[in-house]
Amino acid sequence: MEVFEITKQNGHFLGKQPDKLYIEIKSESDIMSARQTARETAKSLGFSTFNQSRIITLISELARNIFKYAGSGHIAMEVVKDQNGCLGLKIQAVDCGPGIMNVNRALEQGYSTSGSLGAGLPAVKRMADEFSIQTGEGKGTCVNITKWLN
């Protein structure tokens, strides 16, 4: 899967920003594809190895939640710039599942409705530079995160 081309010269981004990249999540193999795409994208943007690992973990947790709780959905990745020209990677995870009944509880470390460790969503919030979630019972879930290239 080709993500997009990014040209860098002397640490500066050259060329136009790509459109959003969508990865459909409907199987375990899609989670692996999303991880690989995240790895390639983060590396091509110049994220440190440490932050590449964080981005891969973020994508993995979000994709796994889509598959586990909703059955299907998608991950979108987009290169963004802030007002100072700093590059970042905006990630959006969307599903049409049952939604999250209690977002505050779901963001507590150790809370789970499925018998898991309850570490996923709290870790996503902790590792992201920006985090927001929109959900409602029976309305699906949309998680938006941004990781900035520092």
mmCIF file of C-alpha atoms in Angstrom, residues 13-139:
data_model
loop_
_atom_site.group_PDB
_atom_site.id
_atom_site.type_symbol
_atom_site.label_atom_id
_atom_site.label_comp_id
_atom_site.label_asym_id
_atom_site.label_seq_id
_atom_site.Cartn_x
_atom_site.Cartn_y
_atom_site.Cartn_z
ATOM 1 C CA PHE A 13 8.878 19.685 4.053
ATOM 2 C CA LEU A 14 8.608 20.284 0.317
ATOM 3 C CA GLY A 15 5.534 19.950 -1.851
ATOM 4 C CA LYS A 16 1.837 19.877 -1.174
ATOM 5 C CA GLN A 17 0.147 18.180 1.727
ATOM 6 C CA PRO A 18 -1.492 14.888 0.796
ATOM 7 C CA ASP A 19 -5.172 14.172 1.116
ATOM 8 C CA LYS A 20 -6.343 12.057 3.996
ATOM 9 C CA LEU A 21 -5.327 8.434 3.867
ATOM 10 C CA TYR A 22 -8.149 6.066 4.851
ATOM 11 C CA ILE A 23 -7.599 2.549 6.137
ATOM 12 C CA GLU A 24 -10.690 0.408 6.502
ATOM 13 C CA ILE A 25 -10.706 -1.710 9.658
ATOM 14 C CA LYS A 26 -12.770 -4.880 9.457
ATOM 15 C CA SER A 27 -10.299 -7.657 10.299
ATOM 16 C CA GLU A 28 -7.161 -8.439 12.306
ATOM 17 C CA SER A 29 -5.079 -8.092 9.137
ATOM 18 C CA ASP A 30 -6.406 -4.546 8.695
ATOM 19 C CA ILE A 31 -5.022 -3.695 12.140
ATOM 20 C CA MET A 32 -1.600 -4.904 10.994
ATOM 21 C CA SER A 33 -1.911 -2.882 7.764
ATOM 22 C CA ALA A 34 -2.803 0.210 9.772
ATOM 23 C CA ARG A 35 0.256 -0.323 11.986
ATOM 24 C CA GLN A 36 2.535 -0.681 8.958
ATOM 25 C CA THR A 37 1.070 2.406 7.301
ATOM 26 C CA ALA A 38 1.531 4.360 10.536
ATOM 27 C CA ARG A 39 5.163 3.218 10.736
ATOM 28 C CA GLU A 40 5.898 4.277 7.145
ATOM 29 C CA THR A 41 4.084 7.586 7.503
ATOM 30 C CA ALA A 42 5.714 8.554 10.817
ATOM 31 C CA LYS A 43 9.163 7.618 9.536
ATOM 32 C CA SER A 44 8.725 9.551 6.279
ATOM 33 C CA LEU A 45 7.662 12.648 8.226
ATOM 34 C CA GLY A 46 10.841 12.501 10.301
ATOM 35 C CA PHE A 47 9.429 11.461 13.678
ATOM 36 C CA SER A 48 12.023 10.077 16.091
ATOM 37 C CA THR A 49 12.115 6.315 16.570
ATOM 38 C CA PHE A 50 10.522 6.838 19.991
ATOM 39 C CA ASN A 51 7.621 8.857 18.567
ATOM 40 C CA GLN A 52 7.260 6.460 15.632
ATOM 41 C CA SER A 53 6.652 3.735 18.226
ATOM 42 C CA ARG A 54 4.104 5.923 19.988
ATOM 43 C CA ILE A 55 2.240 6.605 16.732
ATOM 44 C CA ILE A 56 2.211 2.890 15.899
ATOM 45 C CA THR A 57 0.836 2.171 19.382
ATOM 46 C CA LEU A 58 -1.818 4.890 19.016
ATOM 47 C CA ILE A 59 -2.988 3.488 15.674
ATOM 48 C CA SER A 60 -2.887 -0.075 16.978
ATOM 49 C CA GLU A 61 -5.029 0.728 20.028
ATOM 50 C CA LEU A 62 -7.562 2.721 18.021
ATOM 51 C CA ALA A 63 -7.822 0.106 15.254
ATOM 52 C CA ARG A 64 -8.139 -2.712 17.783
ATOM 53 C CA ASN A 65 -10.954 -0.857 19.576
ATOM 54 C CA ILE A 66 -12.774 -0.363 16.264
ATOM 55 C CA PHE A 67 -12.534 -4.060 15.440
ATOM 56 C CA LYS A 68 -13.278 -5.304 18.965
ATOM 57 C CA TYR A 69 -16.189 -3.051 19.896
ATOM 58 C CA ALA A 70 -17.744 -2.005 16.561
ATOM 59 C CA GLY A 71 -16.699 -4.733 14.137
ATOM 60 C CA SER A 72 -15.653 -2.232 11.486
ATOM 61 C CA GLY A 73 -14.763 1.390 10.872
ATOM 62 C CA HIS A 74 -11.808 3.317 9.544
ATOM 63 C CA ILE A 75 -8.639 5.147 10.479
ATOM 64 C CA ALA A 76 -7.768 8.371 8.642
ATOM 65 C CA MET A 77 -4.307 9.937 8.696
ATOM 66 C CA GLU A 78 -3.474 13.414 7.470
ATOM 67 C CA VAL A 79 -0.345 15.555 7.519
ATOM 68 C CA VAL A 80 -1.150 18.909 9.130
ATOM 69 C CA LYS A 81 0.729 22.119 9.920
ATOM 70 C CA ASP A 82 0.219 24.441 12.856
ATOM 71 C CA GLN A 83 0.305 28.248 12.620
ATOM 72 C CA ASN A 84 4.106 28.163 13.033
ATOM 73 C CA GLY A 85 4.582 25.683 10.193
ATOM 74 C CA CYS A 86 5.280 22.723 12.488
ATOM 75 C CA LEU A 87 4.255 19.421 10.909
ATOM 76 C CA GLY A 88 2.057 16.925 12.638
ATOM 77 C CA LEU A 89 0.098 13.786 11.975
ATOM 78 C CA LYS A 90 -3.634 13.996 12.601
ATOM 79 C CA ILE A 91 -5.287 10.634 13.170
ATOM 80 C CA GLN A 92 -9.018 10.034 13.231
ATOM 81 C CA ALA A 93 -10.634 6.729 14.225
ATOM 82 C CA VAL A 94 -14.313 6.369 13.312
ATOM 83 C CA ASP A 95 -16.828 3.578 13.817
ATOM 84 C CA CYS A 96 -20.594 3.124 13.829
ATOM 85 C CA GLY A 97 -20.595 0.800 16.821
ATOM 86 C CA PRO A 98 -22.576 1.002 20.048
ATOM 87 C CA GLY A 99 -20.710 4.081 21.287
ATOM 88 C CA ILE A 100 -19.189 4.574 24.719
ATOM 89 C CA MET A 101 -21.724 4.887 27.519
ATOM 90 C CA ASN A 102 -19.447 6.641 29.995
ATOM 91 C CA VAL A 103 -16.481 8.402 28.381
ATOM 92 C CA ASN A 104 -15.015 9.584 31.689
ATOM 93 C CA ARG A 105 -14.910 6.017 33.007
ATOM 94 C CA ALA A 106 -13.530 4.705 29.695
ATOM 95 C CA LEU A 107 -10.626 7.140 30.028
ATOM 96 C CA GLU A 108 -9.744 5.861 33.521
ATOM 97 C CA GLN A 109 -6.703 3.596 33.635
ATOM 98 C CA GLY A 110 -7.847 0.047 34.371
ATOM 99 C CA TYR A 111 -11.533 0.501 33.506
ATOM 100 C CA SER A 112 -12.905 -2.057 31.047
ATOM 101 C CA THR A 113 -16.292 -3.373 29.992
ATOM 102 C CA SER A 114 -14.752 -6.364 28.209
ATOM 103 C CA GLY A 115 -12.429 -7.893 30.788
ATOM 104 C CA SER A 116 -9.305 -6.349 29.232
ATOM 105 C CA LEU A 117 -6.662 -4.387 31.148
ATOM 106 C CA GLY A 118 -8.432 -1.104 30.373
ATOM 107 C CA ALA A 119 -5.197 0.523 29.289
ATOM 108 C CA GLY A 120 -5.910 1.308 25.611
ATOM 109 C CA LEU A 121 -7.934 4.504 25.471
ATOM 110 C CA PRO A 122 -6.223 6.101 28.503
ATOM 111 C CA ALA A 123 -2.848 5.373 26.865
ATOM 112 C CA VAL A 124 -4.011 6.927 23.590
ATOM 113 C CA LYS A 125 -5.011 10.102 25.428
ATOM 114 C CA ARG A 126 -1.734 10.171 27.362
ATOM 115 C CA MET A 127 0.511 9.654 24.297
ATOM 116 C CA ALA A 128 -1.279 12.098 21.973
ATOM 117 C CA ASP A 129 -0.404 15.785 21.903
ATOM 118 C CA GLU A 130 -4.062 16.608 21.207
ATOM 119 C CA PHE A 131 -7.031 14.353 21.957
ATOM 120 C CA SER A 132 -10.791 14.576 21.552
ATOM 121 C CA ILE A 133 -13.585 12.035 21.472
ATOM 122 C CA GLN A 134 -17.168 12.265 20.272
ATOM 123 C CA THR A 135 -19.471 9.381 21.075
ATOM 124 C CA GLY A 136 -22.939 8.570 22.208
ATOM 125 C CA GLU A 137 -24.783 5.422 23.104
ATOM 126 C CA GLY A 138 -25.863 3.856 19.814
ATOM 127 C CA LYS A 139 -24.153 6.597 17.781
#
